[in-house]
mmCIF file as gemmi writes it, N, C-alpha and C atoms, coordinates in Angstrom:
data_model
loop_
_atom_site.group_PDB
_atom_site.id
_atom_site.type_symbol
_atom_site.label_atom_id
_atom_site.label_alt_id
_atom_site.label_comp_id
_atom_site.label_asym_id
_atom_site.label_entity_id
_atom_site.label_seq_id
_atom_site.pdbx_PDB_ins_code
_atom_site.Cartn_x
_atom_site.Cartn_y
_atom_site.Cartn_z
_atom_site.occupancy
_atom_site.B_iso_or_equiv
_atom_site.pdbx_formal_charge
_atom_site.auth_seq_id
_atom_site.auth_asym_id
_atom_site.pdbx_PDB_model_num
ATOM 1 N N . MET Axp A 1 ? 88.179 88.931 87.255 1 0 ? 1 A 1
ATOM 2 C CA . MET Axp A 1 ? 88.748 89.136 86.389 1 0 ? 1 A 1
ATOM 3 C C . MET Axp A 1 ? 89.891 89.112 85.368 1 0 ? 1 A 1
ATOM 4 N N . VAL Axp A 2 ? 90.971 89.15 84.741 1 0 ? 2 A 1
ATOM 5 C CA . VAL Axp A 2 ? 91.923 90.089 84.628 1 0 ? 2 A 1
ATOM 6 C C . VAL Axp A 2 ? 91.472 90.301 82.726 1 0 ? 2 A 1
ATOM 7 N N . LYS Axp A 3 ? 92.317 91.261 82.646 1 0 ? 3 A 1
ATOM 8 C CA . LYS Axp A 3 ? 92.001 92.065 81.141 1 0 ? 3 A 1
ATOM 9 C C . LYS Axp A 3 ? 93.576 92.026 80.917 1 0 ? 3 A 1
ATOM 10 N N . THR Axp A 4 ? 93.824 92.035 79.506 1 0 ? 4 A 1
ATOM 11 C CA . THR Axp A 4 ? 95.293 92.334 78.933 1 0 ? 4 A 1
ATOM 12 C C . THR Axp A 4 ? 95.132 93.351 77.644 1 0 ? 4 A 1
ATOM 13 N N . TYR Axp A 5 ? 95.624 94.079 78.608 1 0 ? 5 A 1
ATOM 14 C CA . TYR Axp A 5 ? 95.994 95.617 77.094 1 0 ? 5 A 1
ATOM 15 C C . TYR Axp A 5 ? 96.834 95.711 76.457 1 0 ? 5 A 1
ATOM 16 N N . PRO Axp A 6 ? 97.041 96.056 75.529 1 0 ? 6 A 1
ATOM 17 C CA . PRO Axp A 6 ? 98.239 96.56 75.114 1 0 ? 6 A 1
ATOM 18 C C . PRO Axp A 6 ? 99.773 96.265 75.986 1 0 ? 6 A 1
ATOM 19 N N . THR Axp A 7 ? 99.513 97.881 76.604 1 0 ? 7 A 1
ATOM 20 C CA . THR Axp A 7 ? 100.237 97.917 77.822 1 0 ? 7 A 1
ATOM 21 C C . THR Axp A 7 ? 100.561 97.927 78.978 1 0 ? 7 A 1
ATOM 22 N N . HIS Axp A 8 ? 98.979 97.127 79.563 1 0 ? 8 A 1
ATOM 23 C CA . HIS Axp A 8 ? 99.509 97.08 80.622 1 0 ? 8 A 1
ATOM 24 C C . HIS Axp A 8 ? 98.073 95.797 80.724 1 0 ? 8 A 1
ATOM 25 N N . ILE Axp A 9 ? 97.88 94.935 82.057 1 0 ? 9 A 1
ATOM 26 C CA . ILE Axp A 9 ? 97.124 93.8 82.749 1 0 ? 9 A 1
ATOM 27 C C . ILE Axp A 9 ? 96.492 94.949 84.122 1 0 ? 9 A 1
ATOM 28 N N . ILE Axp A 10 ? 94.867 94.894 83.855 1 0 ? 10 A 1
ATOM 29 C CA . ILE Axp A 10 ? 93.966 95.043 84.83 1 0 ? 10 A 1
ATOM 30 C C . ILE Axp A 10 ? 93.272 93.958 85.715 1 0 ? 10 A 1
ATOM 31 N N . ASN Axp A 11 ? 93.582 93.748 86.942 1 0 ? 11 A 1
ATOM 32 C CA . ASN Axp A 11 ? 92.251 92.888 87.277 1 0 ? 11 A 1
ATOM 33 C C . ASN Axp A 11 ? 91.748 93.045 87.956 1 0 ? 11 A 1
ATOM 34 N N . TYR Axp A 12 ? 90.446 93.086 87.674 1 0 ? 12 A 1
ATOM 35 C CA . TYR Axp A 12 ? 88.635 93.541 87.862 1 0 ? 12 A 1
ATOM 36 C C . TYR Axp A 12 ? 87.71 92.023 89.079 1 0 ? 12 A 1
ATOM 37 N N . ALA Axp A 13 ? 87.395 92.859 90.134 1 0 ? 13 A 1
ATOM 38 C CA . ALA Axp A 13 ? 86.838 91.835 91.05 1 0 ? 13 A 1
ATOM 39 C C . ALA Axp A 13 ? 85.739 92.499 90.983 1 0 ? 13 A 1
ATOM 40 N N . GLY Axp A 14 ? 84.409 92.231 91.051 1 0 ? 14 A 1
ATOM 41 C CA . GLY Axp A 14 ? 82.81 92.804 90.943 1 0 ? 14 A 1
ATOM 42 C C . GLY Axp A 14 ? 81.789 91.782 91.34 1 0 ? 14 A 1
ATOM 43 N N . ASP Axp A 15 ? 80.889 92.187 91.19 1 0 ? 15 A 1
ATOM 44 C CA . ASP Axp A 15 ? 79.56 91.571 91.112 1 0 ? 15 A 1
ATOM 45 C C . ASP Axp A 15 ? 78.203 92.865 90.549 1 0 ? 15 A 1
ATOM 46 N N . ILE Axp A 16 ? 77.111 91.617 89.965 1 0 ? 16 A 1
ATOM 47 C CA . ILE Axp A 16 ? 76.257 92.494 88.541 1 0 ? 16 A 1
ATOM 48 C C . ILE Axp A 16 ? 75.163 92.429 89.978 1 0 ? 16 A 1
ATOM 49 N N . ASP Axp A 17 ? 73.872 93.585 90.458 1 0 ? 17 A 1
ATOM 50 C CA . ASP Axp A 17 ? 72.861 93.026 90.416 1 0 ? 17 A 1
ATOM 51 C C . ASP Axp A 17 ? 71.975 94.101 90.624 1 0 ? 17 A 1
ATOM 52 N N . GLU Axp A 18 ? 71.054 94.819 90.859 1 0 ? 18 A 1
ATOM 53 C CA . GLU Axp A 18 ? 69.759 95.528 89.923 1 0 ? 18 A 1
ATOM 54 C C . GLU Axp A 18 ? 70.243 96.709 90.079 1 0 ? 18 A 1
ATOM 55 N N . ASN Axp A 19 ? 71.517 97.285 90.518 1 0 ? 19 A 1
ATOM 56 C CA . ASN Axp A 19 ? 72.219 98.711 90.565 1 0 ? 19 A 1
ATOM 57 C C . ASN Axp A 19 ? 73.473 98.549 89.3 1 0 ? 19 A 1
ATOM 58 N N . GLY Axp A 20 ? 73.582 98.016 88.83 1 0 ? 20 A 1
ATOM 59 C CA . GLY Axp A 20 ? 74.397 98.285 87.508 1 0 ? 20 A 1
ATOM 60 C C . GLY Axp A 20 ? 75.2 96.296 87.879 1 0 ? 20 A 1
ATOM 61 N N . ILE Axp A 21 ? 76.903 96.847 87.477 1 0 ? 21 A 1
ATOM 62 C CA . ILE Axp A 21 ? 77.945 95.905 88.038 1 0 ? 21 A 1
ATOM 63 C C . ILE Axp A 21 ? 78.504 96.964 88.107 1 0 ? 21 A 1
ATOM 64 N N . TRP Axp A 22 ? 79.277 96.963 89.013 1 0 ? 22 A 1
ATOM 65 C CA . TRP Axp A 22 ? 80.738 97.754 90.05 1 0 ? 22 A 1
ATOM 66 C C . TRP Axp A 22 ? 81.241 96.633 91.158 1 0 ? 22 A 1
ATOM 67 N N . GLY Axp A 23 ? 82.327 96.813 91.192 1 0 ? 23 A 1
ATOM 68 C CA . GLY Axp A 23 ? 83.995 96.446 91.925 1 0 ? 23 A 1
ATOM 69 C C . GLY Axp A 23 ? 84.815 96.78 92.298 1 0 ? 23 A 1
ATOM 70 N N . VAL Axp A 24 ? 85.92 96.049 92.278 1 0 ? 24 A 1
ATOM 71 C CA . VAL Axp A 24 ? 87.23 97.141 92.61 1 0 ? 24 A 1
ATOM 72 C C . VAL Axp A 24 ? 88.235 97 91.413 1 0 ? 24 A 1
ATOM 73 N N . TRP Axp A 25 ? 89.175 97.135 90.943 1 0 ? 25 A 1
ATOM 74 C CA . TRP Axp A 25 ? 89.969 97.298 90.138 1 0 ? 25 A 1
ATOM 75 C C . TRP Axp A 25 ? 91.322 97.363 90.448 1 0 ? 25 A 1
ATOM 76 N N . ASP Axp A 26 ? 92.573 97.042 89.733 1 0 ? 26 A 1
ATOM 77 C CA . ASP Axp A 26 ? 94.144 96.722 90.379 1 0 ? 26 A 1
ATOM 78 C C . ASP Axp A 26 ? 94.993 95.922 89.248 1 0 ? 26 A 1
ATOM 79 N N . ASN Axp A 27 ? 96.106 96.961 89.368 1 0 ? 27 A 1
ATOM 80 C CA . ASN Axp A 27 ? 97.393 96.951 88.43 1 0 ? 27 A 1
ATOM 81 C C . ASN Axp A 27 ? 97.956 97.023 89.527 1 0 ? 27 A 1
ATOM 82 N N . PRO Axp A 28 ? 98.35 95.149 88.797 1 0 ? 28 A 1
ATOM 83 C CA . PRO Axp A 28 ? 99.373 94.706 89.729 1 0 ? 28 A 1
ATOM 84 C C . PRO Axp A 28 ? 100.714 95.113 88.993 1 0 ? 28 A 1
ATOM 85 N N . GLU Axp A 29 ? 100.871 96.594 88.32 1 0 ? 29 A 1
ATOM 86 C CA . GLU Axp A 29 ? 102.183 96.743 88.15 1 0 ? 29 A 1
ATOM 87 C C . GLU Axp A 29 ? 103.52 96.332 89.158 1 0 ? 29 A 1
ATOM 88 N N . ASP Axp A 30 ? 105.109 96.618 88.959 1 0 ? 30 A 1
ATOM 89 C CA . ASP Axp A 30 ? 105.793 96.785 89.495 1 0 ? 30 A 1
ATOM 90 C C . ASP Axp A 30 ? 106.265 98.094 90.039 1 0 ? 30 A 1
ATOM 91 N N . LEU Axp A 31 ? 106.273 97.992 91.702 1 0 ? 31 A 1
ATOM 92 C CA . LEU Axp A 31 ? 106.253 99.46 91.443 1 0 ? 31 A 1
ATOM 93 C C . LEU Axp A 31 ? 107.624 100.088 92.155 1 0 ? 31 A 1
ATOM 94 N N . SER Axp A 32 ? 108.675 98.785 92.498 1 0 ? 32 A 1
ATOM 95 C CA . SER Axp A 32 ? 109.944 98.291 92.808 1 0 ? 32 A 1
ATOM 96 C C . SER Axp A 32 ? 110.624 99.772 93.238 1 0 ? 32 A 1
ATOM 97 N N . PHE Axp A 33 ? 110.982 100.319 91.39 1 0 ? 33 A 1
ATOM 98 C CA . PHE Axp A 33 ? 111.634 101.335 91.103 1 0 ? 33 A 1
ATOM 99 C C . PHE Axp A 33 ? 111.281 102.554 91.727 1 0 ? 33 A 1
ATOM 100 N N . PHE Axp A 34 ? 109.922 102.831 92.536 1 0 ? 34 A 1
ATOM 101 C CA . PHE Axp A 34 ? 109.841 104.326 93.561 1 0 ? 34 A 1
ATOM 102 C C . PHE Axp A 34 ? 110.154 103.548 95.051 1 0 ? 34 A 1
ATOM 103 N N . ALA Axp A 35 ? 111.133 102.662 95.183 1 0 ? 35 A 1
ATOM 104 C CA . ALA Axp A 35 ? 111.397 102.457 96.215 1 0 ? 35 A 1
ATOM 105 C C . ALA Axp A 35 ? 113.092 103.749 96.623 1 0 ? 35 A 1
ATOM 106 N N . ASP Axp A 36 ? 113.68 104.172 96.107 1 0 ? 36 A 1
ATOM 107 C CA . ASP Axp A 36 ? 114.235 105.045 95.949 1 0 ? 36 A 1
ATOM 108 C C . ASP Axp A 36 ? 114.161 106.627 96.156 1 0 ? 36 A 1
ATOM 109 N N . PHE Axp A 37 ? 112.243 106.754 96.17 1 0 ? 37 A 1
ATOM 110 C CA . PHE Axp A 37 ? 111.779 108.084 95.964 1 0 ? 37 A 1
ATOM 111 C C . PHE Axp A 37 ? 110.972 107.804 97.522 1 0 ? 37 A 1
ATOM 112 N N . SER Axp A 38 ? 110.954 109.148 97.668 1 0 ? 38 A 1
ATOM 113 C CA . SER Axp A 38 ? 109.67 109.605 99.257 1 0 ? 38 A 1
ATOM 114 C C . SER Axp A 38 ? 108.9 108.284 99.616 1 0 ? 38 A 1
ATOM 115 N N . PRO Axp A 39 ? 108.642 107.823 100.933 1 0 ? 39 A 1
ATOM 116 C CA . PRO Axp A 39 ? 107.389 107.313 101.271 1 0 ? 39 A 1
ATOM 117 C C . PRO Axp A 39 ? 106.09 107.814 100.325 1 0 ? 39 A 1
ATOM 118 N N . ASN Axp A 40 ? 105.633 109.113 100.332 1 0 ? 40 A 1
ATOM 119 C CA . ASN Axp A 40 ? 104.492 109.868 100.214 1 0 ? 40 A 1
ATOM 120 C C . ASN Axp A 40 ? 104.577 110.04 98.704 1 0 ? 40 A 1
ATOM 121 N N . ILE Axp A 41 ? 105.957 109.732 97.673 1 0 ? 41 A 1
ATOM 122 C CA . ILE Axp A 41 ? 105.845 109.715 95.967 1 0 ? 41 A 1
ATOM 123 C C . ILE Axp A 41 ? 105.336 108.479 95.938 1 0 ? 41 A 1
ATOM 124 N N . PHE Axp A 42 ? 105.534 107.092 97.394 1 0 ? 42 A 1
ATOM 125 C CA . PHE Axp A 42 ? 105.446 106.111 96.683 1 0 ? 42 A 1
ATOM 126 C C . PHE Axp A 42 ? 104.113 105.536 96.65 1 0 ? 42 A 1
ATOM 127 N N . GLN Axp A 43 ? 103.223 105.937 97.816 1 0 ? 43 A 1
ATOM 128 C CA . GLN Axp A 43 ? 101.93 106.03 97.876 1 0 ? 43 A 1
ATOM 129 C C . GLN Axp A 43 ? 100.988 106.661 97.011 1 0 ? 43 A 1
ATOM 130 N N . GLN Axp A 44 ? 101.52 107.949 97.042 1 0 ? 44 A 1
ATOM 131 C CA . GLN Axp A 44 ? 100.919 108.52 95.518 1 0 ? 44 A 1
ATOM 132 C C . GLN Axp A 44 ? 100.541 107.606 94.535 1 0 ? 44 A 1
ATOM 133 N N . ALA Axp A 45 ? 101.65 106.822 93.819 1 0 ? 45 A 1
ATOM 134 C CA . ALA Axp A 45 ? 101.538 106.297 92.882 1 0 ? 45 A 1
ATOM 135 C C . ALA Axp A 45 ? 101.129 104.774 93.421 1 0 ? 45 A 1
ATOM 136 N N . LEU Axp A 46 ? 101.088 104.126 94.794 1 0 ? 46 A 1
ATOM 137 C CA . LEU Axp A 46 ? 100.502 103.048 94.745 1 0 ? 46 A 1
ATOM 138 C C . LEU Axp A 46 ? 98.635 103.305 94.915 1 0 ? 46 A 1
ATOM 139 N N . ALA Axp A 47 ? 98.306 104.319 94.948 1 0 ? 47 A 1
ATOM 140 C CA . ALA Axp A 47 ? 96.737 104.945 95.073 1 0 ? 47 A 1
ATOM 141 C C . ALA Axp A 47 ? 96.349 104.864 93.525 1 0 ? 47 A 1
ATOM 142 N N . MET Axp A 48 ? 97.135 104.967 92.594 1 0 ? 48 A 1
ATOM 143 C CA . MET Axp A 48 ? 96.836 105.26 91.629 1 0 ? 48 A 1
ATOM 144 C C . MET Axp A 48 ? 96.71 104.106 91.049 1 0 ? 48 A 1
ATOM 145 N N . THR Axp A 49 ? 97.138 102.758 91.289 1 0 ? 49 A 1
ATOM 146 C CA . THR Axp A 49 ? 97.702 101.254 90.686 1 0 ? 49 A 1
ATOM 147 C C . THR Axp A 49 ? 96.032 100.728 91.417 1 0 ? 49 A 1
ATOM 148 N N . LYS Axp A 50 ? 95.006 101.371 91.906 1 0 ? 50 A 1
ATOM 149 C CA . LYS Axp A 50 ? 93.798 100.366 92.374 1 0 ? 50 A 1
ATOM 150 C C . LYS Axp A 50 ? 92.808 101.717 92.792 1 0 ? 50 A 1
ATOM 151 N N . GLY Axp A 51 ? 91.349 100.882 92.411 1 0 ? 51 A 1
ATOM 152 C CA . GLY Axp A 51 ? 90.019 101.991 92.554 1 0 ? 51 A 1
ATOM 153 C C . GLY Axp A 51 ? 88.734 101.255 91.919 1 0 ? 51 A 1
ATOM 154 N N . GLY Axp A 52 ? 87.772 101.799 92.342 1 0 ? 52 A 1
ATOM 155 C CA . GLY Axp A 52 ? 86.529 101.187 92.1 1 0 ? 52 A 1
ATOM 156 C C . GLY Axp A 52 ? 86.313 101.859 90.711 1 0 ? 52 A 1
ATOM 157 N N . PHE Axp A 53 ? 85.096 100.991 90.526 1 0 ? 53 A 1
ATOM 158 C CA . PHE Axp A 53 ? 83.969 101.546 89.376 1 0 ? 53 A 1
ATOM 159 C C . PHE Axp A 53 ? 82.925 100.887 89.254 1 0 ? 53 A 1
ATOM 160 N N . HIS Axp A 54 ? 81.701 101.544 88.7 1 0 ? 54 A 1
ATOM 161 C CA . HIS Axp A 54 ? 80.638 101.203 88.919 1 0 ? 54 A 1
ATOM 162 C C . HIS Axp A 54 ? 79.516 101.211 87.297 1 0 ? 54 A 1
ATOM 163 N N . ILE Axp A 55 ? 79.55 100.59 87.201 1 0 ? 55 A 1
ATOM 164 C CA . ILE Axp A 55 ? 78.726 101.134 85.624 1 0 ? 55 A 1
ATOM 165 C C . ILE Axp A 55 ? 76.722 100.775 85.676 1 0 ? 55 A 1
ATOM 166 N N . TRP Axp A 56 ? 76.167 101.696 85.701 1 0 ? 56 A 1
ATOM 167 C CA . TRP Axp A 56 ? 74.945 101.92 85.516 1 0 ? 56 A 1
ATOM 168 C C . TRP Axp A 56 ? 73.722 101.311 84.25 1 0 ? 56 A 1
ATOM 169 N N . PRO Axp A 57 ? 72.906 100.635 85.097 1 0 ? 57 A 1
ATOM 170 C CA . PRO Axp A 57 ? 72.083 100.563 83.985 1 0 ? 57 A 1
ATOM 171 C C . PRO Axp A 57 ? 71.403 101.268 83.032 1 0 ? 57 A 1
ATOM 172 N N . LYS Axp A 58 ? 70.811 101.266 81.7 1 0 ? 58 A 1
ATOM 173 C CA . LYS Axp A 58 ? 70.164 101.787 81.555 1 0 ? 58 A 1
ATOM 174 C C . LYS Axp A 58 ? 68.655 102.171 81.823 1 0 ? 58 A 1
ATOM 175 N N . SER Axp A 59 ? 68.827 103.447 81.546 1 0 ? 59 A 1
ATOM 176 C CA . SER Axp A 59 ? 66.814 103.764 82.333 1 0 ? 59 A 1
ATOM 177 C C . SER Axp A 59 ? 66.415 104.64 81.801 1 0 ? 59 A 1
ATOM 178 N N . LEU Axp A 60 ? 64.799 104.611 81.946 1 0 ? 60 A 1
ATOM 179 C CA . LEU Axp A 60 ? 64.338 105.455 81.146 1 0 ? 60 A 1
ATOM 180 C C . LEU Axp A 60 ? 63.983 107.214 81.318 1 0 ? 60 A 1
ATOM 181 N N . ASN Axp A 61 ? 64.808 107.129 82.196 1 0 ? 61 A 1
ATOM 182 C CA . ASN Axp A 61 ? 64.289 108.841 82.736 1 0 ? 61 A 1
ATOM 183 C C . ASN Axp A 61 ? 65.754 109.347 83.944 1 0 ? 61 A 1
ATOM 184 N N . SER Axp A 62 ? 65.432 110.373 84.267 1 0 ? 62 A 1
ATOM 185 C CA . SER Axp A 62 ? 66.39 110.939 84.867 1 0 ? 62 A 1
ATOM 186 C C . SER Axp A 62 ? 65.767 110.452 86.263 1 0 ? 62 A 1
ATOM 187 N N . GLU Axp A 63 ? 64.81 110.534 86.546 1 0 ? 63 A 1
ATOM 188 C CA . GLU Axp A 63 ? 64.107 110.419 88.124 1 0 ? 63 A 1
ATOM 189 C C . GLU Axp A 63 ? 64.937 108.852 88.096 1 0 ? 63 A 1
ATOM 190 N N . SER Axp A 64 ? 64.859 107.939 87.79 1 0 ? 64 A 1
ATOM 191 C CA . SER Axp A 64 ? 65.269 106.52 87.678 1 0 ? 64 A 1
ATOM 192 C C . SER Axp A 64 ? 66.663 106.656 87.859 1 0 ? 64 A 1
ATOM 193 N N . LYS Axp A 65 ? 67.242 107.039 87.782 1 0 ? 65 A 1
ATOM 194 C CA . LYS Axp A 65 ? 68.818 107.074 87.928 1 0 ? 65 A 1
ATOM 195 C C . LYS Axp A 65 ? 68.973 107.96 89.102 1 0 ? 65 A 1
ATOM 196 N N . GLU Axp A 66 ? 68.347 108.849 89.064 1 0 ? 66 A 1
ATOM 197 C CA . GLU Axp A 66 ? 68.382 109.23 90.992 1 0 ? 66 A 1
ATOM 198 C C . GLU Axp A 66 ? 67.974 108.568 92.011 1 0 ? 66 A 1
ATOM 199 N N . GLU Axp A 67 ? 66.973 107.667 91.604 1 0 ? 67 A 1
ATOM 200 C CA . GLU Axp A 67 ? 66.529 107.34 92.834 1 0 ? 67 A 1
ATOM 201 C C . GLU Axp A 67 ? 67.838 105.705 92.767 1 0 ? 67 A 1
ATOM 202 N N . MET Axp A 68 ? 68.379 105.005 91.393 1 0 ? 68 A 1
ATOM 203 C CA . MET Axp A 68 ? 69.575 104.432 91.548 1 0 ? 68 A 1
ATOM 204 C C . MET Axp A 68 ? 70.428 104.693 92.571 1 0 ? 68 A 1
ATOM 205 N N . ARG Axp A 69 ? 70.785 105.937 92.222 1 0 ? 69 A 1
ATOM 206 C CA . ARG Axp A 69 ? 72.201 106.725 92.924 1 0 ? 69 A 1
ATOM 207 C C . ARG Axp A 69 ? 71.9 106.181 94.883 1 0 ? 69 A 1
ATOM 208 N N . GLU Axp A 70 ? 70.763 106.573 94.96 1 0 ? 70 A 1
ATOM 209 C CA . GLU Axp A 70 ? 70.297 105.937 96.509 1 0 ? 70 A 1
ATOM 210 C C . GLU Axp A 70 ? 70.63 104.687 96.877 1 0 ? 70 A 1
ATOM 211 N N . GLU Axp A 71 ? 69.276 104.373 95.903 1 0 ? 71 A 1
ATOM 212 C CA . GLU Axp A 71 ? 69.422 102.445 96.314 1 0 ? 71 A 1
ATOM 213 C C . GLU Axp A 71 ? 71.06 101.95 96.737 1 0 ? 71 A 1
ATOM 214 N N . VAL Axp A 72 ? 72.129 102.329 96.143 1 0 ? 72 A 1
ATOM 215 C CA . VAL Axp A 72 ? 73.524 101.892 95.137 1 0 ? 72 A 1
ATOM 216 C C . VAL Axp A 72 ? 73.965 102.641 96.711 1 0 ? 72 A 1
ATOM 217 N N . LYS Axp A 73 ? 73.389 103.769 97.247 1 0 ? 73 A 1
ATOM 218 C CA . LYS Axp A 73 ? 74.412 104.563 98.542 1 0 ? 73 A 1
ATOM 219 C C . LYS Axp A 73 ? 73.647 103.68 99.87 1 0 ? 73 A 1
ATOM 220 N N . GLU Axp A 74 ? 72.917 103.061 99.489 1 0 ? 74 A 1
ATOM 221 C CA . GLU Axp A 74 ? 72.405 102.38 100.889 1 0 ? 74 A 1
ATOM 222 C C . GLU Axp A 74 ? 73.136 100.129 100.674 1 0 ? 74 A 1
ATOM 223 N N . SER Axp A 75 ? 73.119 100.02 99.411 1 0 ? 75 A 1
ATOM 224 C CA . SER Axp A 75 ? 73.573 99.051 99.112 1 0 ? 75 A 1
ATOM 225 C C . SER Axp A 75 ? 74.74 98.292 100.353 1 0 ? 75 A 1
ATOM 226 N N . LYS Axp A 76 ? 74.058 97.336 101.327 1 0 ? 76 A 1
ATOM 227 C CA . LYS Axp A 76 ? 75.098 96.052 101.977 1 0 ? 76 A 1
ATOM 228 C C . LYS Axp A 76 ? 75.467 95.387 100.94 1 0 ? 76 A 1
ATOM 229 N N . LYS Axp A 77 ? 75.514 95.071 100.564 1 0 ? 77 A 1
ATOM 230 C CA . LYS Axp A 77 ? 76.263 94.416 99.924 1 0 ? 77 A 1
ATOM 231 C C . LYS Axp A 77 ? 77.455 94.871 98.686 1 0 ? 77 A 1
ATOM 232 N N . LEU Axp A 78 ? 77.032 96.256 98.751 1 0 ? 78 A 1
ATOM 233 C CA . LEU Axp A 78 ? 78.727 96.976 98.151 1 0 ? 78 A 1
ATOM 234 C C . LEU Axp A 78 ? 79.756 97.147 99.203 1 0 ? 78 A 1
ATOM 235 N N . LYS Axp A 79 ? 78.998 97.44 100.069 1 0 ? 79 A 1
ATOM 236 C CA . LYS Axp A 79 ? 80.112 97.908 101.174 1 0 ? 79 A 1
ATOM 237 C C . LYS Axp A 79 ? 81.093 96.438 101.835 1 0 ? 79 A 1
ATOM 238 N N . GLU Axp A 80 ? 79.432 95.506 101.671 1 0 ? 80 A 1
ATOM 239 C CA . GLU Axp A 80 ? 80.401 93.863 101.792 1 0 ? 80 A 1
ATOM 240 C C . GLU Axp A 80 ? 81.242 93.952 101.751 1 0 ? 80 A 1
ATOM 241 N N . PHE Axp A 81 ? 81.556 94.396 99.868 1 0 ? 81 A 1
ATOM 242 C CA . PHE Axp A 81 ? 82.272 94.46 98.674 1 0 ? 81 A 1
ATOM 243 C C . PHE Axp A 81 ? 83.844 94.945 99.381 1 0 ? 81 A 1
ATOM 244 N N . TYR Axp A 82 ? 83.607 95.939 99.133 1 0 ? 82 A 1
ATOM 245 C CA . TYR Axp A 82 ? 84.536 96.945 99.316 1 0 ? 82 A 1
ATOM 246 C C . TYR Axp A 82 ? 85.041 97.127 100.728 1 0 ? 82 A 1
ATOM 247 N N . ILE Axp A 83 ? 84.591 96.641 101.454 1 0 ? 83 A 1
ATOM 248 C CA . ILE Axp A 83 ? 85.592 97.02 102.256 1 0 ? 83 A 1
ATOM 249 C C . ILE Axp A 83 ? 86.167 95.559 103.034 1 0 ? 83 A 1
ATOM 250 N N . GLN Axp A 84 ? 85.925 93.733 101.974 1 0 ? 84 A 1
ATOM 251 C CA . GLN Axp A 84 ? 86.905 93.468 101.753 1 0 ? 84 A 1
ATOM 252 C C . GLN Axp A 84 ? 87.994 94.029 100.642 1 0 ? 84 A 1
ATOM 253 N N . LYS Axp A 85 ? 87.774 94.152 100.137 1 0 ? 85 A 1
ATOM 254 C CA . LYS Axp A 85 ? 88.745 94.616 98.914 1 0 ? 85 A 1
ATOM 255 C C . LYS Axp A 85 ? 89.928 94.797 100.493 1 0 ? 85 A 1
ATOM 256 N N . ILE Axp A 86 ? 89.492 96.178 100.806 1 0 ? 86 A 1
ATOM 257 C CA . ILE Axp A 86 ? 90.122 97.405 101.062 1 0 ? 86 A 1
ATOM 258 C C . ILE Axp A 86 ? 90.823 96.631 102.653 1 0 ? 86 A 1
């Protein structure tokens, strides 16, 4: 999915399951202007143009939140998706 905001565009890829909505995002900005800077600065800028997200489902109590966190840590599907995108 691609979302267009007033100042930028973000690409989203993810999935929904019993643990909520989760996935990765990236900002396809042109970073060529960083070519004149040090490689370290370029890598830092590049790292700020992608990441992951997780939107938790509503829960009735805090115990279920802890249980869901444990389930997410164990989610094979999440690991497969994240490894593919990296």
